[in-house]
DNA sequence: TTGAAAGCGCTAACAG
DNA sequence: CTGTTAGCGCTTTCAA
């Protein structure tokens, strides 16, 4: 008695365990007939492969490491939920490695990841915390980069936010805005700000660098504090672009508290298009990240690379889009 | 050349592999001196144990299965992030099993979990999707129940929301509310509603069962639709208790859209105290769940149970608390 | 196309 | 207290 193993299947079917192993892994050297017979029997008896044994002998597991700075930001949250579901479909296991916490050194996180012998790795944005991480990982595992600028020697699935950001700048300027703020938190890659200001500049908007706020902390709090700061200035902005939606939420609260009506006196644009954002009292104009597409494509690319480690690198670029809702409108003359 | 194994350590130190194994697992039968020597050498060479091998031979892995219906609700999100961090500290691996998706049968999920041979399981609320799950799991693994009513034969860490819910009812009634709505989504355990209505009844509030809305779908959408429904009724409520904060967000949007000022014409109470909730334009009055305490205690209980499988069951009960912010106020006379 | 045999890295009896 | 000895369940040579 005990659980069903390849050995027990072999005994029942009167063939060798290695044949079972091959049949189950769809090895072409096994006759379709025997294959079918073995499969049927395995299914009937509820055979479940032991991943530990498979990992031990083959040197790699069915684990896919998902490396993300944190989870509580809903963007990462949705990403990870997506990966969990995708893993389920591909019969893999998505394992989360959080980089955004203090007492964690590069060596520690590497050794933690290594000890799982993952079959592959999806590496989210991490530069601030762990420069050098991707180089180290690449030596041992197939790595797919997401949520960061593509790099030649890595497979990557990235989002080209340049057009949407330019469109946002353009849109705000068309609405008459000239004093346009920008708020970022510490997880944000600097790219968004750079692109946004370049776009503003090319539209002839006077330099708005003094309306930039960057803070570290919970995104909502960052947005709230930045809002209090920006909105109490004499040259307060008439529009603010937030590097993520949660910052926009905090900013909206600050505006509400200071009796600055949104969008009448302050237009707000976010970034991410969280499910929540459409349900704010003033639904948020924002740039949509194609989260599910990121998940789908990065998983597929990784699966390819796990199969053919030396295959040609893929660099997928997904579009993002400005979603106009109610938090933005034309500038009205000042009170 | 190759990676450091116990065998290679044994060769270098001139002792047997089993001594290495014992020293590394802190077996009391090894002399402190040799233990130290072995540890030092292992550290110096960067020895990393192979979890696959350990799991294979011992029959259980260092994986702790975390079973949750979904992740995108921030309550689960924070829970899982907490578990990931706690796992890191305990040198375990938190693995997420999502139950809230369609094409998943009880058998499938069981077999998936089983295949990982987790050392223990933390089981969140799941009754709606998978009755019978906990009974099946209990036969094979140490199980700790969270986010659900305690059951005698299981270790559990639960939250006693009764006092906070009674306090909420009492608070709303003191503010003068009599027509009090209640909105739930499909993940919610029925307990909250039952407790709330019992409390209202004992306060002499006329029956409010017709102001109850229960829907399935994304929480924000549920709240929004429920809001549209409730607020357009002739006997519309002056206060609504939402079974979670995201529902409250949706409800707030509906109120805003229908020009029902919050809290002046509609008081809203949520449940969870998400980080977000304090940053809504009208900061939400809500019942706080002690998420980090749930994580900490359930992990400790599980660790105990993994060590002593036959130990006495623990039933921890944590308090929740009403957090009063700005979304609730006294009833004003009707327009 | 299938079978035999070796061994992945580790743990856990059992001896000494 | 330490060493010897068997495997855990599976993959993967190598032979047949």
XYZ file of C-alpha atoms (C1' of nucleotides) in Angstrom:
702
model
C 0.000 0.000 0.000
C 1.055 3.639 -0.360
C 1.030 6.115 -3.124
C 1.182 5.318 -6.781
C 4.687 5.574 -8.187
C 6.190 4.787 -11.530
C 7.507 1.638 -9.989
C 4.086 0.444 -8.909
C 2.680 1.281 -12.319
C 5.470 -0.716 -13.907
C 4.663 -3.696 -11.746
C 0.973 -3.567 -12.578
C 1.535 -3.174 -16.304
C 4.352 -5.665 -16.477
C 6.764 -3.301 -18.139
C 9.827 -1.439 -17.015
C 9.833 1.714 -14.975
C 11.887 3.508 -17.594
C 9.211 2.889 -20.161
C 6.692 4.401 -17.784
C 8.906 7.397 -17.282
C 9.280 7.898 -21.007
C 5.613 7.445 -21.766
C 4.640 9.953 -19.137
C 7.061 12.521 -20.503
C 5.879 11.887 -24.043
C 9.195 10.554 -25.261
C 8.898 9.769 -28.985
C 10.631 6.441 -28.566
C 7.588 4.840 -26.979
C 4.919 3.240 -29.134
C 1.724 5.257 -29.166
C -0.136 2.148 -28.106
C 1.912 1.476 -24.972
C 1.938 5.174 -24.292
C -1.841 5.257 -24.295
C -2.075 2.174 -22.128
C 0.309 3.620 -19.581
C -1.346 7.013 -19.559
C -4.756 5.479 -19.060
C -3.588 3.366 -16.179
C -1.774 6.284 -14.551
C -4.840 8.467 -14.807
C -7.121 5.788 -13.469
C -4.986 5.191 -10.432
C -4.402 8.881 -9.898
C -0.668 8.810 -10.364
C 0.956 12.091 -9.373
C 4.600 12.604 -10.239
C 6.869 13.512 -7.394
C 8.427 16.849 -8.251
C 11.126 16.399 -5.650
C 12.402 13.240 -7.256
C 12.224 14.736 -10.720
C 14.046 17.840 -9.563
C 16.687 15.828 -7.784
C 17.622 13.759 -10.749
C 17.246 16.354 -13.463
C 18.815 19.209 -11.526
C 15.983 21.635 -12.157
C 12.504 21.929 -10.749
C 9.171 22.967 -12.177
C 9.372 26.093 -10.120
C 9.374 29.414 -11.887
C 10.797 32.139 -9.714
C 8.911 35.413 -9.865
C 11.039 38.244 -8.541
C 9.180 41.373 -7.565
C 9.982 44.178 -5.137
C 6.756 43.855 -3.179
C 3.217 42.723 -3.553
C 1.028 45.252 -1.915
C 1.094 47.575 -4.835
C -1.766 46.334 -6.890
C 0.244 46.282 -10.077
C 2.567 43.636 -8.683
C -0.321 41.943 -7.034
C -2.142 41.488 -10.304
C 1.045 40.398 -11.971
C 1.684 37.730 -9.404
C -1.879 36.512 -9.400
C -1.609 36.272 -13.161
C 1.597 34.272 -12.903
C 0.064 31.923 -10.380
C -2.791 31.211 -12.712
C -0.550 30.876 -15.738
C 1.666 28.471 -13.812
C -1.371 26.377 -13.018
C -2.158 26.109 -16.689
C 1.398 25.240 -17.679
C 1.701 22.763 -14.846
C 4.436 24.830 -13.264
C 4.724 26.396 -9.862
C 5.061 30.144 -9.473
C 7.196 31.010 -6.524
C 7.477 34.543 -5.304
C 10.748 36.131 -4.251
C 10.315 39.545 -2.689
C 13.249 41.898 -2.995
C 11.792 44.970 -1.387
C 12.700 44.243 2.197
C 15.463 45.427 4.356
C 17.530 42.695 5.828
C 18.179 41.038 2.532
C 21.523 41.012 0.824
C 22.189 40.179 -2.769
C 23.983 37.007 -1.707
C 21.099 35.904 0.446
C 18.492 36.324 -2.183
C 20.642 34.605 -4.777
C 21.247 31.649 -2.540
C 17.577 31.436 -1.696
C 16.641 31.394 -5.326
C 19.374 28.977 -6.207
C 18.349 26.549 -3.533
C 15.008 26.094 -5.269
C 16.774 25.303 -8.530
C 14.029 27.014 -10.474
C 13.537 26.033 -14.074
C 13.355 29.691 -14.996
C 12.990 33.176 -13.658
C 10.804 36.150 -14.348
C 12.575 39.195 -13.101
C 10.673 42.352 -12.358
C 12.100 45.769 -11.758
C 14.751 45.628 -9.050
C 17.599 47.949 -9.989
C 17.280 50.166 -6.973
C 17.563 47.351 -4.485
C 19.837 44.904 -6.236
C 22.036 46.065 -9.045
C 23.816 43.059 -10.475
C 21.021 40.646 -9.708
C 20.123 39.861 -13.277
C 23.716 39.232 -14.296
C 24.143 36.732 -11.500
C 20.910 34.970 -12.238
C 21.522 34.776 -15.943
C 24.543 32.570 -15.389
C 22.420 29.849 -13.888
C 18.867 30.159 -15.167
C 16.798 31.260 -18.103
C 15.698 34.780 -17.224
C 12.913 36.889 -18.693
C 12.912 40.572 -17.838
C 9.642 42.374 -17.291
C 8.616 45.838 -16.123
C 11.924 47.426 -17.094
C 13.770 48.664 -20.103
C 14.841 45.830 -22.400
C 18.455 44.698 -22.473
C 19.955 43.032 -25.494
C 21.259 39.852 -23.866
C 18.057 39.010 -22.044
C 14.680 37.867 -23.149
C 12.284 40.581 -22.219
C 8.671 41.589 -22.262
C 8.378 45.276 -21.796
C 5.851 47.992 -22.200
C 6.548 50.882 -24.473
C 5.036 53.683 -22.536
C 6.641 56.442 -24.601
C 3.705 56.979 -26.977
C 1.130 56.949 -24.200
C 3.215 59.292 -22.096
C 3.700 61.642 -25.032
C -0.008 61.458 -25.690
C -0.691 62.307 -22.067
C 1.566 65.346 -22.214
C -0.061 66.394 -25.428
C -3.540 65.837 -24.041
C -2.870 67.917 -20.940
C -1.365 70.718 -22.968
C -4.322 70.700 -25.340
C -6.569 71.067 -22.309
C -4.670 74.252 -21.575
C -2.414 73.078 -18.763
C 0.999 74.697 -18.437
C 1.910 74.196 -14.815
C 2.076 70.448 -14.718
C 3.343 68.515 -11.709
C 4.919 65.080 -11.562
C 4.975 62.722 -8.581
C 7.007 59.540 -8.225
C 7.764 57.078 -5.463
C 10.922 55.139 -4.929
C 9.979 51.980 -6.811
C 9.416 53.876 -10.008
C 11.892 53.561 -12.800
C 13.101 57.012 -13.796
C 12.055 56.444 -17.401
C 8.518 57.666 -17.033
C 9.527 61.030 -15.680
C 12.187 61.485 -18.288
C 9.791 60.708 -21.104
C 7.103 62.928 -19.712
C 9.326 65.948 -19.314
C 10.869 65.462 -22.706
C 7.386 65.419 -24.199
C 6.389 68.557 -22.325
C 9.519 70.309 -23.432
C 8.949 69.465 -27.052
C 5.465 70.915 -26.709
C 6.963 74.179 -25.572
C 5.773 73.963 -21.997
C 7.911 76.088 -19.700
C 10.234 74.092 -17.509
C 8.250 72.316 -14.817
C 11.106 70.715 -12.918
C 10.198 72.615 -9.784
C 6.826 70.878 -9.774
C 8.398 67.456 -9.458
C 8.092 65.574 -6.199
C 9.782 62.271 -5.493
C 9.419 60.533 -2.145
C 9.758 57.099 -0.693
C 7.081 55.301 1.288
C 3.663 53.836 0.666
C 2.442 55.126 -2.633
C -0.796 56.547 -1.256
C 1.087 58.440 1.399
C 3.592 59.690 -1.146
C 0.739 61.009 -3.250
C -0.969 62.571 -0.287
C 2.120 64.357 0.975
C 3.100 65.440 -2.493
C -0.415 66.787 -2.959
C -0.282 68.819 0.236
C 3.043 70.190 -0.883
C 2.219 70.983 -4.471
C -1.241 72.363 -3.861
C -0.186 74.856 -1.233
C 2.386 76.480 -3.472
C 1.610 79.853 -4.992
C 2.388 78.486 -8.458
C 0.465 75.324 -7.819
C 0.004 73.017 -10.764
C -3.301 72.726 -12.598
C -2.494 69.170 -13.556
C -0.386 66.412 -12.042
C 0.925 63.251 -13.608
C 1.446 60.477 -11.060
C 3.799 57.642 -11.726
C 1.215 55.148 -10.480
C -2.462 55.058 -9.627
C -2.041 54.681 -5.897
C -0.125 57.932 -5.815
C -3.027 59.473 -7.670
C -5.378 58.198 -4.976
C -3.364 59.949 -2.295
C -3.153 63.085 -4.347
C -6.902 63.073 -4.787
C -7.345 62.925 -1.062
C -5.044 65.893 -0.557
C -6.988 67.849 -3.165
C -10.245 66.984 -1.486
C -8.944 68.016 1.877
C -7.657 71.325 0.584
C -10.922 71.944 -1.232
C -9.330 71.819 -4.621
C -12.020 70.271 -6.797
C -10.981 67.479 -9.156
C -11.007 67.874 -12.071
C -12.333 71.433 -12.068
C -9.251 72.949 -10.444
C -6.873 70.041 -10.681
C -6.522 67.403 -13.353
C -4.931 64.147 -12.279
C -3.439 61.410 -14.427
C -2.264 58.104 -13.040
C -0.367 55.153 -14.383
C -1.350 51.445 -14.322
C -5.113 51.443 -14.632
C -5.756 49.407 -11.554
C -9.177 47.811 -11.339
C -9.822 50.203 -8.534
C -9.144 53.312 -10.543
C -12.364 53.232 -12.458
C -14.235 53.103 -9.169
C -12.842 56.127 -7.464
C -15.420 58.846 -6.820
C -13.760 60.675 -9.664
C -12.750 57.878 -12.023
C -9.108 58.264 -12.838
C -7.606 59.143 -16.193
C -4.605 56.882 -16.428
C -2.218 54.957 -18.622
C -3.124 51.329 -18.923
C -0.531 48.651 -18.468
C -1.431 45.446 -20.243
C -0.869 43.271 -17.200
C -2.452 40.097 -18.484
C -0.539 40.360 -21.738
C 2.708 40.827 -19.851
C 1.947 37.688 -17.900
C 0.940 35.654 -20.907
C 3.838 36.613 -23.094
C 6.549 36.444 -20.486
C 5.411 33.005 -19.502
C 5.434 31.829 -23.060
C 8.869 33.270 -23.720
C 10.197 31.681 -20.571
C 8.689 28.324 -21.467
C 10.380 28.532 -24.883
C 13.695 29.392 -23.323
C 13.406 26.579 -20.814
C 12.980 24.211 -23.721
C 15.689 25.734 -25.943
C 18.171 27.534 -23.726
C 20.256 28.689 -26.654
C 17.382 29.933 -28.755
C 17.316 33.462 -30.071
C 16.419 36.107 -27.504
C 12.975 37.599 -27.757
C 12.211 41.223 -27.038
C 8.507 41.739 -26.927
C 7.231 45.253 -26.604
C 3.638 45.759 -25.605
C 1.722 48.991 -26.015
C 0.230 51.010 -23.229
C -2.648 53.385 -23.729
C -4.043 56.546 -22.251
C -7.464 55.887 -20.773
C -9.387 59.096 -20.395
C -11.897 59.196 -17.592
C -13.150 61.982 -15.386
C -10.164 63.231 -13.438
C -8.939 65.478 -16.234
C -10.487 68.508 -17.886
C -9.708 71.902 -19.356
C -8.040 74.593 -17.324
C -10.360 77.203 -16.002
C -9.264 80.722 -15.286
C -7.896 81.043 -11.795
C -10.133 82.234 -8.984
C 34.061 20.564 -9.850
C 30.439 21.329 -9.216
C 28.309 22.489 -6.382
C 29.030 21.886 -2.746
C 27.186 18.883 -1.367
C 27.249 17.131 1.953
C 29.376 14.507 0.328
C 32.027 16.980 -0.759
C 32.008 18.561 2.683
C 32.480 15.125 4.204
C 35.461 14.469 1.980
C 37.093 17.760 2.843
C 36.547 17.416 6.554
C 37.428 13.780 6.635
C 34.257 12.719 8.349
C 31.141 10.897 7.245
C 28.307 12.434 5.299
C 25.801 11.448 7.933
C 27.668 13.460 10.515
C 27.467 16.416 8.190
C 23.772 15.887 7.727
C 23.214 15.736 11.476
C 25.362 18.740 12.241
C 23.548 20.805 9.667
C 20.193 19.840 11.069
C 21.328 20.549 14.598
C 20.943 16.968 15.754
C 21.813 16.822 19.463
C 23.942 13.741 18.975
C 26.777 15.684 17.387
C 29.506 17.261 19.517
C 29.224 21.031 19.603
C 32.825 21.226 18.500
C 32.411 19.149 15.340
C 29.115 20.854 14.728
C 30.825 24.231 14.756
C 33.622 23.028 12.538
C 31.187 21.620 10.012
C 28.966 24.687 10.081
C 31.902 26.991 9.570
C 33.178 25.019 6.625
C 29.718 24.798 5.068
C 29.244 28.529 5.392
C 32.643 29.317 4.026
C 32.112 27.205 0.947
C 28.583 28.433 0.498
C 26.903 25.098 0.929
C 23.206 25.252 0.037
C 21.067 22.258 0.898
C 19.111 20.725 -1.916
C 15.465 20.884 -0.920
C 14.526 18.363 -3.569
C 16.758 15.718 -2.098
C 15.611 16.472 1.417
C 11.979 16.366 0.374
C 12.455 13.172 -1.519
C 13.915 11.237 1.321
C 11.929 12.728 4.179
C 8.607 12.739 2.386
C 7.851 16.358 3.151
C 9.188 19.629 1.834
C 9.841 23.006 3.354
C 6.921 24.346 1.416
C 4.020 25.805 3.310
C 0.895 25.861 1.190
C -1.140 29.029 1.496
C -4.656 28.471 0.227
C -6.614 31.589 -0.623
C -9.509 32.221 -2.966
C -7.785 34.987 -4.885
C -5.150 37.613 -4.478
C -6.422 40.741 -6.024
C -8.474 41.661 -3.054
C -6.007 43.577 -0.973
C -6.849 41.678 2.172
C -5.579 38.438 0.667
C -2.774 40.282 -0.968
C -1.464 41.609 2.322
C -1.930 38.224 3.891
C 0.103 36.518 1.235
C 2.815 39.111 1.268
C 2.987 38.648 5.012
C 3.273 34.900 4.628
C 6.023 35.263 2.063
C 8.020 37.391 4.424
C 7.348 35.154 7.400
C 8.430 32.147 5.349
C 11.665 33.904 4.563
C 12.352 34.358 8.244
C 11.513 30.759 9.101
C 13.507 29.457 6.191
C 10.397 28.034 4.620
C 8.800 28.620 1.268
C 5.295 30.038 1.008
C 3.485 28.641 -1.950
C 0.197 30.060 -3.064
C -2.730 27.921 -4.127
C -5.583 29.906 -5.563
C -9.025 28.358 -5.241
C -11.124 31.107 -6.713
C -10.998 30.080 -10.324
C -13.383 28.248 -12.491
C -11.912 25.240 -14.109
C -10.659 23.795 -10.886
C -12.117 20.742 -9.259
C -11.593 19.652 -5.699
C -9.621 16.644 -6.907
C -7.370 18.770 -9.034
C -6.489 21.168 -6.352
C -5.900 18.407 -3.849
C -3.610 16.595 -6.212
C -1.736 19.783 -6.963
C -1.194 20.472 -3.336
C -0.292 16.911 -2.581
C 2.276 16.803 -5.328
C 4.245 19.504 -3.522
C 4.211 17.476 -0.312
C 3.980 20.642 1.734
C 5.147 20.485 5.305
C 2.021 22.309 6.357
C -0.945 24.264 5.134
C -2.578 27.542 5.954
C -6.121 27.378 4.767
C -8.078 30.551 4.148
C -11.775 30.836 3.645
C -12.923 28.511 0.891
C -16.252 27.004 1.857
C -18.137 28.376 -1.079
C -15.808 26.960 -3.679
C -14.639 23.764 -2.042
C -16.619 22.234 0.750
C -14.743 19.257 2.059
C -11.330 20.659 1.261
C -10.150 20.981 4.823
C -11.208 17.467 5.754
C -9.250 16.041 2.860
C -6.187 18.094 3.610
C -6.222 17.340 7.301
C -5.656 13.667 6.613
C -2.299 14.375 5.062
C -0.914 17.610 6.423
C -0.892 19.862 9.441
C -3.535 22.479 8.701
C -4.115 25.864 10.280
C -7.406 27.568 9.538
C -7.528 31.319 9.104
C -10.161 33.843 8.062
C -13.057 31.590 9.024
C -14.947 30.409 12.039
C -12.875 28.107 14.228
C -13.517 24.376 14.197
C -12.671 22.181 17.140
C -10.458 19.635 15.393
C -8.277 22.150 13.601
C -5.703 24.610 14.739
C -7.051 28.006 13.930
C -6.303 31.675 14.066
C -9.460 33.629 13.705
C -10.730 37.101 14.208
C -13.603 37.709 16.526
C -15.446 40.355 14.662
C -18.593 40.118 16.770
C -17.736 42.914 19.191
C -16.591 45.262 16.454
C -19.655 44.502 14.362
C -21.938 45.052 17.340
C -20.113 48.274 18.049
C -20.620 49.335 14.449
C -24.335 48.672 14.643
C -24.506 50.516 17.895
C -22.496 53.421 16.536
C -24.681 53.803 13.470
C -27.837 53.668 15.550
C -26.473 56.256 17.950
C -25.856 58.490 14.972
C -29.560 58.224 14.286
C -29.555 55.741 11.418
C -32.522 53.440 11.090
C -32.540 52.445 7.437
C -29.258 50.635 7.246
C -28.145 48.718 4.191
C -25.764 45.787 3.941
C -23.730 44.755 0.909
C -21.786 41.533 0.452
C -19.953 39.827 -2.362
C -19.644 36.149 -2.993
C -16.374 35.551 -1.173
C -17.770 36.841 2.073
C -18.542 34.422 4.829
C -22.164 34.854 5.892
C -21.139 35.433 9.484
C -20.644 39.155 9.199
C -24.119 39.765 7.903
C -25.682 37.536 10.491
C -23.884 39.265 13.321
C -24.683 42.694 12.014
C -28.371 42.060 11.658
C -28.589 40.389 15.018
C -26.968 43.438 16.556
C -29.360 45.789 14.768
C -32.307 43.740 15.875
C -31.230 43.798 19.492
C -31.013 47.571 19.221
C -34.610 47.708 18.156
C -33.937 48.728 14.573
C -36.828 47.821 12.309
C -36.101 44.906 10.038
C -33.669 45.954 7.317
C -33.534 42.732 5.355
C -34.862 44.447 2.259
C -31.817 46.699 2.250
C -29.462 43.767 1.847
C -27.684 43.269 -1.455
C -25.482 40.316 -2.248
C -23.814 39.933 -5.617
C -20.922 38.144 -7.171
C -18.156 39.779 -9.152
C -15.314 42.182 -8.510
C -15.878 43.794 -5.176
C -15.731 47.354 -6.482
C -18.307 46.558 -9.123
C -20.505 44.811 -6.590
C -20.383 47.914 -4.405
C -21.071 50.207 -7.311
C -24.058 48.251 -8.576
C -25.417 47.776 -5.089
C -25.047 51.499 -4.545
C -26.983 52.367 -7.695
C -29.668 49.979 -6.589
C -29.963 50.976 -2.968
C -29.666 54.713 -3.502
C -32.412 54.920 -6.072
C -34.959 53.276 -3.837
C -37.619 55.452 -2.231
C -36.683 54.057 1.168
C -33.010 54.412 0.499
C -30.677 53.738 3.392
C -28.937 56.517 5.269
C -26.079 54.192 6.131
C -24.582 51.111 4.517
C -22.305 48.500 5.997
C -20.093 46.866 3.378
C -18.603 43.484 3.956
C -15.238 44.720 2.690
C -13.515 47.985 1.879
C -13.425 47.531 -1.859
C -17.196 47.257 -1.894
C -17.263 50.502 0.033
C -15.114 52.095 -2.661
C -17.623 51.118 -5.325
C -20.490 52.280 -3.209
C -18.817 55.631 -2.715
C -18.540 56.054 -6.435
C -22.240 55.322 -6.905
C -23.082 57.860 -4.221
C -20.886 60.449 -5.865
C -22.444 59.808 -9.239
C -25.964 60.087 -7.882
C -25.046 63.244 -5.998
C -25.576 61.689 -2.643
C -22.943 63.347 -0.456
C -20.879 61.135 1.794
C -21.167 61.263 4.724
C -23.773 64.047 4.825
C -26.533 61.997 3.201
C -24.978 58.561 3.331
C -22.726 57.024 5.926
C -20.521 54.172 4.777
C -18.715 51.568 6.830
C -16.290 49.080 5.347
C -14.474 46.043 6.611
C -10.719 45.271 6.472
C -9.026 48.631 6.825
C -6.984 48.374 3.701
C -4.016 50.727 3.484
C -5.928 52.447 0.759
C -8.983 53.166 2.836
C -7.455 55.978 4.801
C -6.558 57.688 1.536
C -9.924 57.818 -0.120
C -11.211 61.348 -0.661
C -13.533 60.597 2.206
C -11.449 58.394 4.482
C -13.393 55.281 5.256
C -14.792 54.248 8.597
C -14.104 50.547 8.746
C -13.397 47.497 10.863
C -9.741 46.686 11.095
C -8.506 43.173 10.586
C -5.210 42.498 12.298
C -3.554 41.083 9.214
C 0.003 41.009 10.445
C -1.050 39.325 13.665
C -2.958 36.703 11.729
C 0.157 36.013 9.713
C 2.477 35.889 12.661
C 0.344 33.689 14.834
C -0.788 31.282 12.184
C 2.779 30.754 11.119
C 3.874 30.085 14.631
C 1.041 27.661 15.268
C 1.789 25.853 12.047
C 5.482 25.638 12.874
C 4.583 24.121 16.254
C 2.290 21.626 14.651
C 4.865 20.659 12.073
C 7.215 19.861 14.899
C 4.675 18.083 17.120
C 1.894 16.763 14.927
C -0.041 15.363 17.850
C 0.202 18.407 20.054
C -2.880 20.042 21.465
C -4.863 22.135 19.003
C -4.627 25.866 19.373
C -7.499 28.225 18.765
C -6.288 31.770 18.730
C -8.848 34.505 18.521
C -7.703 37.983 17.580
C -9.723 41.137 18.094
C -10.892 43.445 15.371
C -11.719 47.067 15.950
C -13.946 49.756 14.554
C -11.869 52.563 13.107
C -13.899 55.724 12.824
C -12.908 58.093 10.068
C -14.879 60.493 7.930
C -17.351 58.417 5.980
C -19.877 58.262 8.803
C -21.881 60.950 10.526
C -25.254 61.727 12.073
C -28.449 61.482 10.093
C -29.767 64.756 8.870
C -33.430 65.337 8.220
C -34.387 64.322 4.708
C -34.494 66.900 1.924
C 11.401 0.199 -29.099
C 12.181 -1.541 -24.480
C 14.911 -3.182 -20.283
C 18.735 -2.978 -16.921
C 21.351 -0.355 -13.974
C 23.316 3.618 -11.931
C 22.805 7.485 -9.230
C 20.911 12.562 -8.203
C 21.703 14.591 -2.627
C 19.995 13.599 1.261
C 17.926 11.175 5.663
C 17.267 7.569 8.831
C 17.566 3.280 10.530
C 21.111 0.408 12.532
C 25.737 -0.771 14.132
C 29.779 0.154 16.236
C 28.993 10.202 19.412
C 30.121 8.675 14.612
C 30.117 5.554 10.524
C 27.683 2.114 7.473
C 24.061 1.076 4.717
C 19.820 1.515 2.333
C 16.974 3.629 -0.170
C 13.303 8.019 -1.408
C 11.099 8.336 -6.947
C 12.693 9.513 -10.830
C 15.742 10.258 -15.234
C 19.143 8.745 -18.139
C 22.860 6.495 -19.948
C 23.877 1.985 -22.025
C 22.664 -2.611 -23.812
C 19.651 -5.711 -25.752
